[in-house]
Short mmCIF file of N, CA, C and O in Angstrom, two decimals:
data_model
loop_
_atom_site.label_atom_id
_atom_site.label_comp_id
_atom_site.label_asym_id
_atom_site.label_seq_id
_atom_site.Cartn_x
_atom_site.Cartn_y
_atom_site.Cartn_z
N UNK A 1 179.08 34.88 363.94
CA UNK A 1 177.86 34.67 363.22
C UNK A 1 178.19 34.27 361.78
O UNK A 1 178.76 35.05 361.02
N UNK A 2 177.91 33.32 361.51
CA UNK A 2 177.74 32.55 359.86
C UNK A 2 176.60 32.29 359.49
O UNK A 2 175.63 31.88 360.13
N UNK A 3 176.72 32.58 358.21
CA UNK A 3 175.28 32.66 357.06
C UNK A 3 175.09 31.23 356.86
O UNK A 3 175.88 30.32 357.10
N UNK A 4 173.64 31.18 356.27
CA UNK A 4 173.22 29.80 355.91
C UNK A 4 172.77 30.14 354.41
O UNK A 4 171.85 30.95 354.31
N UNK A 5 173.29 29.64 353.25
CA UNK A 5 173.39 29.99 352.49
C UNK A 5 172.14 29.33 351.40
O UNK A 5 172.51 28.15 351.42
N UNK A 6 171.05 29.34 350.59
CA UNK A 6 170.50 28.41 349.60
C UNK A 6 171.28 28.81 348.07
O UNK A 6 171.44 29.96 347.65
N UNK A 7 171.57 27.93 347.58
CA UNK A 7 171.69 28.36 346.54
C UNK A 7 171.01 26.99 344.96
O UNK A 7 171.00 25.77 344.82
N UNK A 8 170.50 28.43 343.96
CA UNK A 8 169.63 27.75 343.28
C UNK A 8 170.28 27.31 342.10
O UNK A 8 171.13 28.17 342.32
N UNK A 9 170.63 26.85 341.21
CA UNK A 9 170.75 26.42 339.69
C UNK A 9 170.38 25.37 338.83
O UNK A 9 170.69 24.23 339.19
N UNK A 10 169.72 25.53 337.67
CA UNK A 10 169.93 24.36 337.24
C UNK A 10 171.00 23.59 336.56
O UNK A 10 170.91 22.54 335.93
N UNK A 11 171.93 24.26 336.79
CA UNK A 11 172.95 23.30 336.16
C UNK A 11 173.67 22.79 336.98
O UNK A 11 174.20 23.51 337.83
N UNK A 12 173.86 21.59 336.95
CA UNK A 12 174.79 20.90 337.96
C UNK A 12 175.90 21.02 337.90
O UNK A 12 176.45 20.53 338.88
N UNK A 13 176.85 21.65 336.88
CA UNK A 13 178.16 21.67 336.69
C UNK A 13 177.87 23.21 337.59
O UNK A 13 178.29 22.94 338.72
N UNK A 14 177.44 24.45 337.60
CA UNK A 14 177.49 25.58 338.08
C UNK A 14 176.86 25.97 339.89
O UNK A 14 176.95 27.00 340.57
N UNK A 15 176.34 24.87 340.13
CA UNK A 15 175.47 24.14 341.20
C UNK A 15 176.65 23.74 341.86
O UNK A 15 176.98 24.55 342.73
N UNK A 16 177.29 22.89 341.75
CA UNK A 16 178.54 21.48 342.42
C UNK A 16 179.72 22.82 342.65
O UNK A 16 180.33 23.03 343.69
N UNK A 17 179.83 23.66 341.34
CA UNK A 17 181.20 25.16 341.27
C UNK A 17 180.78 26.11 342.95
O UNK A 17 181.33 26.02 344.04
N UNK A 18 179.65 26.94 342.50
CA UNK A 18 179.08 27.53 344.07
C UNK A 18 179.31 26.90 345.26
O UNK A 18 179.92 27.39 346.21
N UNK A 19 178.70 25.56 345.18
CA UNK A 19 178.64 25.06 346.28
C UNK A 19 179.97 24.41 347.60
O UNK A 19 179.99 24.29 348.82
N UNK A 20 181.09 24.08 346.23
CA UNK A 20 181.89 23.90 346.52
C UNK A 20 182.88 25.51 347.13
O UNK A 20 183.68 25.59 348.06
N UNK A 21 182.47 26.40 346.33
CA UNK A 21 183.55 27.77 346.78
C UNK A 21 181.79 28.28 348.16
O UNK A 21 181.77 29.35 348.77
N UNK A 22 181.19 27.71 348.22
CA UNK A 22 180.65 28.22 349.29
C UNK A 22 181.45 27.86 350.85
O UNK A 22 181.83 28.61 351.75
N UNK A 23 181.48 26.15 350.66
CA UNK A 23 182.02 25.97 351.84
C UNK A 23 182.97 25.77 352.21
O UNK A 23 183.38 25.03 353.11
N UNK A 24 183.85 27.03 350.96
CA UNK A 24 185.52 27.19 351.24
C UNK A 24 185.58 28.59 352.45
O UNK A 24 186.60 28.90 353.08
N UNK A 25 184.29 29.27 352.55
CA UNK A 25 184.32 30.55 352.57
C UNK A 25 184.05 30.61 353.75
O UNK A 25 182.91 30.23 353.97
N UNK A 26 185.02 31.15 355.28
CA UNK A 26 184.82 30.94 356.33
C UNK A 26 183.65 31.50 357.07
O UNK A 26 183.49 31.20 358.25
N UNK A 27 182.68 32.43 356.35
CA UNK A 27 181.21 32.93 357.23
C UNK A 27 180.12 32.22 356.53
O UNK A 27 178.96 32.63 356.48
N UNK A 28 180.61 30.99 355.94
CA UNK A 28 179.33 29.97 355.50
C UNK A 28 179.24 29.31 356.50
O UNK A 28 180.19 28.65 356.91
N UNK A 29 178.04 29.37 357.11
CA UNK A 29 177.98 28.00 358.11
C UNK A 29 177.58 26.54 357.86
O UNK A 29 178.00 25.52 358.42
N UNK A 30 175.99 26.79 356.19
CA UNK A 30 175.63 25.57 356.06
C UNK A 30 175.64 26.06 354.51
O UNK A 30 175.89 27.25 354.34
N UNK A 31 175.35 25.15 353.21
CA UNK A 31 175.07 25.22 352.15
C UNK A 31 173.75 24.27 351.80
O UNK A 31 173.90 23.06 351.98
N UNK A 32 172.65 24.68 351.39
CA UNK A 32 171.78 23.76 350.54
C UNK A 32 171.75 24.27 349.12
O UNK A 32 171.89 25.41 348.68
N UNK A 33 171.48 22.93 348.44
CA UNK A 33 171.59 23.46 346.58
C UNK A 33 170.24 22.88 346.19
O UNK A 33 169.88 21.82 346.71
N UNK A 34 169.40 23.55 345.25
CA UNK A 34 168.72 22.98 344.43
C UNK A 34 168.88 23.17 343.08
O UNK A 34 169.13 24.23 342.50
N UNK A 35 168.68 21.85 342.53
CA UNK A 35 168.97 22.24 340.61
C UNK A 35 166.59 22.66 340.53
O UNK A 35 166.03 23.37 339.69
N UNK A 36 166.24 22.28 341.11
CA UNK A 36 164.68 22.67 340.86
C UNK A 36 164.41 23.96 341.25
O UNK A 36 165.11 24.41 342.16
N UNK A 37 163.77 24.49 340.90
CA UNK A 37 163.53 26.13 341.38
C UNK A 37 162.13 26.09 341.86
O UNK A 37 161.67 27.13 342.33
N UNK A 38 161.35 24.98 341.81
CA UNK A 38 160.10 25.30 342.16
C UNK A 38 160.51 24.94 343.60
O UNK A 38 160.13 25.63 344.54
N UNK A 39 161.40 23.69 343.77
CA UNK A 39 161.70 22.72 345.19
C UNK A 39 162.07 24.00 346.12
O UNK A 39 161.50 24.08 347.21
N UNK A 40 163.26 25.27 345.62
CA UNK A 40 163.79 25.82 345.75
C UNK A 40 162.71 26.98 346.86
O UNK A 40 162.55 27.38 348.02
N UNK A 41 162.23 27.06 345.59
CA UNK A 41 160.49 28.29 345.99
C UNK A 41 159.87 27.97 347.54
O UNK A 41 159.53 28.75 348.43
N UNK A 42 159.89 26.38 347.47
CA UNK A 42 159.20 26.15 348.83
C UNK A 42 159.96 25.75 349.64
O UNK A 42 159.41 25.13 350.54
N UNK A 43 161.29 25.86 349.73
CA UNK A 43 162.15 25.86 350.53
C UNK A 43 162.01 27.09 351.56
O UNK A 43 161.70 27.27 352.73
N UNK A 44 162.51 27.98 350.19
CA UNK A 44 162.48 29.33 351.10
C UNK A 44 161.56 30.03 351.47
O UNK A 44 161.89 31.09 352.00
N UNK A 45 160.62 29.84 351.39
CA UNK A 45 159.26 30.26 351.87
C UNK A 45 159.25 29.67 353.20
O UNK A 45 159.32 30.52 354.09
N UNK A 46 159.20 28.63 353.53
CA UNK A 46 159.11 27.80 354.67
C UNK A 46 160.41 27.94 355.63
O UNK A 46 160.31 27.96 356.86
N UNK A 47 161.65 28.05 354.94
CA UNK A 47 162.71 27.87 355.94
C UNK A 47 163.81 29.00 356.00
O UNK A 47 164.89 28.86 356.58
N UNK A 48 163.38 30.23 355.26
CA UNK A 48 163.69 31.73 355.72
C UNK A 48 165.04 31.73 355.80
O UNK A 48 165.51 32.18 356.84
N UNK A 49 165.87 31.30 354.87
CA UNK A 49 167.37 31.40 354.87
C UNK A 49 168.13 32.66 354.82
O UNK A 49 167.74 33.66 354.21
N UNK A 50 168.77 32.61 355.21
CA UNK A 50 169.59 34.34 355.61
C UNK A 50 170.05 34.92 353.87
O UNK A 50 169.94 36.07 353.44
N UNK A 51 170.48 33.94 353.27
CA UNK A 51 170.74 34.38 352.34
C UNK A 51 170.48 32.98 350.81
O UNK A 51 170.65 31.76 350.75
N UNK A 52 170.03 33.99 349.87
CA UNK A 52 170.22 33.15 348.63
C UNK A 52 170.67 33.27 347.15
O UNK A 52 170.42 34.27 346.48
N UNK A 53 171.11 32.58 346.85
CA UNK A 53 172.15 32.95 345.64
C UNK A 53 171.38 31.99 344.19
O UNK A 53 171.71 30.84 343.90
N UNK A 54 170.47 32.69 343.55
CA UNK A 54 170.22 32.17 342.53
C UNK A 54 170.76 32.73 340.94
O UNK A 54 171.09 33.81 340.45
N UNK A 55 170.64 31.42 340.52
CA UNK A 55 170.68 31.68 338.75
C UNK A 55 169.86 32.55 338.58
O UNK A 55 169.18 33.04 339.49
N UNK A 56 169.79 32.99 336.84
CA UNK A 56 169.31 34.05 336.64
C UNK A 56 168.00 33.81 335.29
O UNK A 56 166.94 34.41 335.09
N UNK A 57 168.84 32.39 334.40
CA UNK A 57 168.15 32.14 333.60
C UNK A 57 168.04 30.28 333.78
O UNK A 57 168.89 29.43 333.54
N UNK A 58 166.87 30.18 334.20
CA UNK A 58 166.14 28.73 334.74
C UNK A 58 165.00 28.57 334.19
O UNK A 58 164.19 29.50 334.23
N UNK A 59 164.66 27.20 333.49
CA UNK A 59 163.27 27.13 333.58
C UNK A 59 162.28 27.56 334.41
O UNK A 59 162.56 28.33 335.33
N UNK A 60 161.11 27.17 334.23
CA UNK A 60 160.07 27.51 335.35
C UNK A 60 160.18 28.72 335.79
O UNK A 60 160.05 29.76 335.15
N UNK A 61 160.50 28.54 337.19
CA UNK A 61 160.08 30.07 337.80
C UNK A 61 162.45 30.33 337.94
O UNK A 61 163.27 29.58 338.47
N UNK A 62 162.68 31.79 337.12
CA UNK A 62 163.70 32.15 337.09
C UNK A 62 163.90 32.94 338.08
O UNK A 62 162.99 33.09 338.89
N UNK A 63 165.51 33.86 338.33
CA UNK A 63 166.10 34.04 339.32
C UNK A 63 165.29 35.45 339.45
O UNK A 63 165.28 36.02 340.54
N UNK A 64 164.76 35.86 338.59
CA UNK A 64 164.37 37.39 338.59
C UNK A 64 162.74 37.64 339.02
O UNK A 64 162.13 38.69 339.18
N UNK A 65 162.29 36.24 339.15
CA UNK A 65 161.21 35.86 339.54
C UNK A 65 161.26 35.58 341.27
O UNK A 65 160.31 35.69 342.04
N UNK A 66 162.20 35.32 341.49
CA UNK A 66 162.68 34.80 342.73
C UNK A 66 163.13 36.28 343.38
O UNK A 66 163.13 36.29 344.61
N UNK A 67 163.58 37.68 342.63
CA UNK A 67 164.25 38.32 343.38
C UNK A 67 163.00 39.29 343.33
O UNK A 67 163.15 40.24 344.09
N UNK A 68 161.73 39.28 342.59
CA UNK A 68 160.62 39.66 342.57
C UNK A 68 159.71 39.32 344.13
O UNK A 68 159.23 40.16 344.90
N UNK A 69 159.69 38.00 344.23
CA UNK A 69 159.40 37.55 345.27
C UNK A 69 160.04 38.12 346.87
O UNK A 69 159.53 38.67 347.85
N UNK A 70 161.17 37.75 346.59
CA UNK A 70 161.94 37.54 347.99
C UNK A 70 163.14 38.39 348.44
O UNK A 70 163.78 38.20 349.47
N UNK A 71 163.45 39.82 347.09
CA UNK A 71 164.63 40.25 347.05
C UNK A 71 164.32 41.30 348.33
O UNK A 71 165.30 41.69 348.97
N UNK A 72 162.95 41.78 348.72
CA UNK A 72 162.59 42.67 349.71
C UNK A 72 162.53 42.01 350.92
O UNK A 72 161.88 42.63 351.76
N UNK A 73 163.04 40.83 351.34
CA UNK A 73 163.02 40.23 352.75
C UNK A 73 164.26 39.16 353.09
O UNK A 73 164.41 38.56 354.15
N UNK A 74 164.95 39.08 352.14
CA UNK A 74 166.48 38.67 352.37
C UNK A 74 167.49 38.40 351.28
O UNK A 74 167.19 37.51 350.48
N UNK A 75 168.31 38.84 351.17
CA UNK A 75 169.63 38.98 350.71
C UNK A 75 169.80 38.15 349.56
O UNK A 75 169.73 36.94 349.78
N UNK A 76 170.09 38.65 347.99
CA UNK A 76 170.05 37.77 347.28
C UNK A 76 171.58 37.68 346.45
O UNK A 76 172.16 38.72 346.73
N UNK A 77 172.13 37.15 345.88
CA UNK A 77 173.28 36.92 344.85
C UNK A 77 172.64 36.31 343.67
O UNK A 77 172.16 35.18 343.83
N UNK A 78 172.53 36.99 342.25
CA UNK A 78 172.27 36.74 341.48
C UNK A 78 173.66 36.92 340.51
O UNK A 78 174.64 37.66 340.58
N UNK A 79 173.18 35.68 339.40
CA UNK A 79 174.12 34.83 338.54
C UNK A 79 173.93 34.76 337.59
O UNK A 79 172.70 34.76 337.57
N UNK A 80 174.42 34.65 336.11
CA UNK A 80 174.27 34.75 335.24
C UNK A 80 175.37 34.71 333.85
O UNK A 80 176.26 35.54 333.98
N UNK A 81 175.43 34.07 332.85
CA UNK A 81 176.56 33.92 331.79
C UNK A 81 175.82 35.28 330.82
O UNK A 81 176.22 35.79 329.78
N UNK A 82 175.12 35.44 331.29
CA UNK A 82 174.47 37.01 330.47
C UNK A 82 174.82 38.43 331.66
O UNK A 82 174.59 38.40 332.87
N UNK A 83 175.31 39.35 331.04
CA UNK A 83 176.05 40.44 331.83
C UNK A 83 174.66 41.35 331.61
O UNK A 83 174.24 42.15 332.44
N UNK A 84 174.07 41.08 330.41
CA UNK A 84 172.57 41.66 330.67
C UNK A 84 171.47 42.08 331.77
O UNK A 84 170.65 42.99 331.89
N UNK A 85 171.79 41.20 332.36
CA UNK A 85 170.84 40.85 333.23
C UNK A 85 171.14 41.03 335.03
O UNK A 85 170.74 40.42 336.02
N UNK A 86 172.08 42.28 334.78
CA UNK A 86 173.05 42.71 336.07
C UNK A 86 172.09 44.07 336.57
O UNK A 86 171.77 44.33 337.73
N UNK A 87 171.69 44.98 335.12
CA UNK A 87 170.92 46.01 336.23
C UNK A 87 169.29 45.87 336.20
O UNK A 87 168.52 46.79 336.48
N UNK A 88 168.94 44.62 335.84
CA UNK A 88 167.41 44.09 336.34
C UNK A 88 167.65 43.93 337.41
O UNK A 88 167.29 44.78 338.22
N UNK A 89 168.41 42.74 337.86
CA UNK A 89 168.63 41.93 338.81
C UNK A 89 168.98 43.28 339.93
O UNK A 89 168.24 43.45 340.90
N UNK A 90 170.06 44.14 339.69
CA UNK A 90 169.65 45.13 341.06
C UNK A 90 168.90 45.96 340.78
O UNK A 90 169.00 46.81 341.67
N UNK A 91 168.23 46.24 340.11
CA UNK A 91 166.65 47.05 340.12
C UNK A 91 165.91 46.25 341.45
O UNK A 91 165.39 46.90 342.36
N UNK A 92 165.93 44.63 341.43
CA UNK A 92 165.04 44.17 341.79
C UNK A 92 165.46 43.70 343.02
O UNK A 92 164.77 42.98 343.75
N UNK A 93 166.70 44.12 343.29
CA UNK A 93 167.44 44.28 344.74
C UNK A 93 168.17 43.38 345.19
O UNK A 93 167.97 42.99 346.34
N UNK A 94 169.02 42.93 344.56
CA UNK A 94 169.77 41.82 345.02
C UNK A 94 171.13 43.10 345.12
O UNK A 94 171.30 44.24 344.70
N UNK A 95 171.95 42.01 345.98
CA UNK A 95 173.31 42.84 347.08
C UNK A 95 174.31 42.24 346.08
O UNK A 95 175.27 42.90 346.49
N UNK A 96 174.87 41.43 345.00
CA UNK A 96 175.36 41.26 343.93
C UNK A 96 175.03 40.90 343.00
O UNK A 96 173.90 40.41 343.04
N UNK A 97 175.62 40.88 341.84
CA UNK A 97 175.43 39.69 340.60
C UNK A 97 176.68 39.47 340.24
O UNK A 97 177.41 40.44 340.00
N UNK A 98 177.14 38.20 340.13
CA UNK A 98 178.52 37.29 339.41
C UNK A 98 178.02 36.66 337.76
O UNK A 98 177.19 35.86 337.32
N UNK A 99 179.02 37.51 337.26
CA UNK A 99 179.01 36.76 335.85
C UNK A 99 179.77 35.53 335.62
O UNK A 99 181.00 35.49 335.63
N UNK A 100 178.97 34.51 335.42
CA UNK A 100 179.66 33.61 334.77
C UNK A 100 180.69 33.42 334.02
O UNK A 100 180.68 34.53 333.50
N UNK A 101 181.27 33.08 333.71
CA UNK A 101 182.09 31.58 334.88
C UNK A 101 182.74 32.77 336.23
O UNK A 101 183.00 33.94 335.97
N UNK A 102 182.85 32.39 337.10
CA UNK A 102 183.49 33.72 338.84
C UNK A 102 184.71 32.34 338.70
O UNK A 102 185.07 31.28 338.20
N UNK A 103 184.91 33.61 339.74
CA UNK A 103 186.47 33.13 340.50
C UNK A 103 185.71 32.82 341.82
O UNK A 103 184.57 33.05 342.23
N UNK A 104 187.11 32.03 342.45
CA UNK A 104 186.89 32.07 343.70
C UNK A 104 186.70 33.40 344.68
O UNK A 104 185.85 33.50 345.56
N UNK A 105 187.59 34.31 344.35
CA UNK A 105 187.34 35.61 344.89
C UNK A 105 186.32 36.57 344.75
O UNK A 105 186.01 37.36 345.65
N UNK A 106 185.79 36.50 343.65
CA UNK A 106 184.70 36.95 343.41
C UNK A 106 183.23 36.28 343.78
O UNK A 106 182.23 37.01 343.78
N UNK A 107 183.14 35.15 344.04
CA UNK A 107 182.31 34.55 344.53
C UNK A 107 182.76 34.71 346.68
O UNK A 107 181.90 34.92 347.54
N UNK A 108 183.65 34.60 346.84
CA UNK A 108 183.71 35.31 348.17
C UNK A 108 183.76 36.69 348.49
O UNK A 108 183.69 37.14 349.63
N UNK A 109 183.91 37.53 347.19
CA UNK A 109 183.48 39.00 347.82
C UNK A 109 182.04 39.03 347.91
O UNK A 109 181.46 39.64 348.81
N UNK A 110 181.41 38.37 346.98
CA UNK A 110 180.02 38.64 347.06
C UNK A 110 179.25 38.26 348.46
O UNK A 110 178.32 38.85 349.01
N UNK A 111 180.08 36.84 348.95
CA UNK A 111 179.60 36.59 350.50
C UNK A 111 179.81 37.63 351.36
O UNK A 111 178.93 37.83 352.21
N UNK A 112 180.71 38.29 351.35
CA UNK A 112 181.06 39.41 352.34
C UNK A 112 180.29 40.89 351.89
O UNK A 112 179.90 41.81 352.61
N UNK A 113 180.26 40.74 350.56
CA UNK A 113 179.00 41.92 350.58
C UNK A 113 177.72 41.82 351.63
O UNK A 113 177.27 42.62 352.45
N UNK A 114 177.26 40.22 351.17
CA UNK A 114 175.87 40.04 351.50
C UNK A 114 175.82 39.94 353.26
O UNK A 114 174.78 39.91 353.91
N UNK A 115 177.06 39.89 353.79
CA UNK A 115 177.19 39.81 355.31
C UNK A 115 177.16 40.73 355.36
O UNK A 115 176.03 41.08 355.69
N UNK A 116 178.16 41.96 355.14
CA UNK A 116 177.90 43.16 355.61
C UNK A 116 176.35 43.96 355.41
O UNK A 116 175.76 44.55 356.30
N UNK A 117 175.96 43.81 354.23
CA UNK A 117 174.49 43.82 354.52
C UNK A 117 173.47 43.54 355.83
O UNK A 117 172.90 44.29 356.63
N UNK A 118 173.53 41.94 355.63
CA UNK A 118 172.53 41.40 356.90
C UNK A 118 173.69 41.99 358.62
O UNK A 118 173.12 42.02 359.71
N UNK A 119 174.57 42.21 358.57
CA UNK A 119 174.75 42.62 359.87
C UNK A 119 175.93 44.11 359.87
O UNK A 119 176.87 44.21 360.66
N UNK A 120 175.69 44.83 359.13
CA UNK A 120 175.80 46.16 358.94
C UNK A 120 177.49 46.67 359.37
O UNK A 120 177.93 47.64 359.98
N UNK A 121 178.25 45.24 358.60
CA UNK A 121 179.77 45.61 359.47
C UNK A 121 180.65 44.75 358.27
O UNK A 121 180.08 43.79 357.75
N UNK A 122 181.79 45.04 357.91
CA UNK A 122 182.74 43.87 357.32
C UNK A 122 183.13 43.00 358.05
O UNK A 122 183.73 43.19 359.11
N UNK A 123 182.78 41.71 357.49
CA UNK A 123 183.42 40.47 357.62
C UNK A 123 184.74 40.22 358.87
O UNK A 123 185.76 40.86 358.62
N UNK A 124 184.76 39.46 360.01
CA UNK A 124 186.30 39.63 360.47
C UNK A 124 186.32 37.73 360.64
O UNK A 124 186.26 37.06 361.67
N UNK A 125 186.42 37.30 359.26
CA UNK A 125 186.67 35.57 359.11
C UNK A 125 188.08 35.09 359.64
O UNK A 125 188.39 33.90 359.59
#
């Protein structure tokens, strides 16, 4: 079983970084990116992705807005170059937060957090 991953940012340099260490990470099955967060909003509303990994500070509607929404019905990774914004973000229930700039490893522990979550076991990639 592999995750299908959304992940949100607006920055394209931090957008293209994720996306790329997403589909290094052997329990990714698919990756979608949006730099829009509204595009983002009606994505996941409509297409119920196992898991999503948003920014934290975005125009429009932000990541904490998003984990307001959606952090009570699937799995979130929240992001951020502000370390501030680590015990909102799990107040509001997300299964990590990565401070800006991550590693590769750290951006794959967080996948294996969020698996063991949605299927109640560690990772065997």
């Amino acid at each position: 079983m592999r995750l299908e991953l959304i992940i949100v940012d607006d920055s394209p340099l931090w957008l293209s970084l994720a996306e790329k260490l997403a589909k290094t990470h052997p329990l990714v099955r698919s990756v979608l990116t949006f730099e829009d967060s509204y595009d983002a909003w009606v994505h996941i509303q409509i297409a119920k992705p196992q898991v999503v990994m948003s920014d934290i500070e975005m125009p429009g509607m932000n990541g904490l807005s998003f984990l307001e929404m959606f952090g009570n019905r699937m799995p979130f990774i929240s992001s951020s170059t502000k370390q501030d914004f680590e015990e909102v973000a799990r107040e509001l229930g997300c299964v990590d937060f990565i401070s800006k700039p991550f590693t590769k490893s750290e951006f794959h522990k967080s996948i294996d957090l969020v698996y063991n979550k949605i299927y109640g076991r560690k990772a065997n990639a």
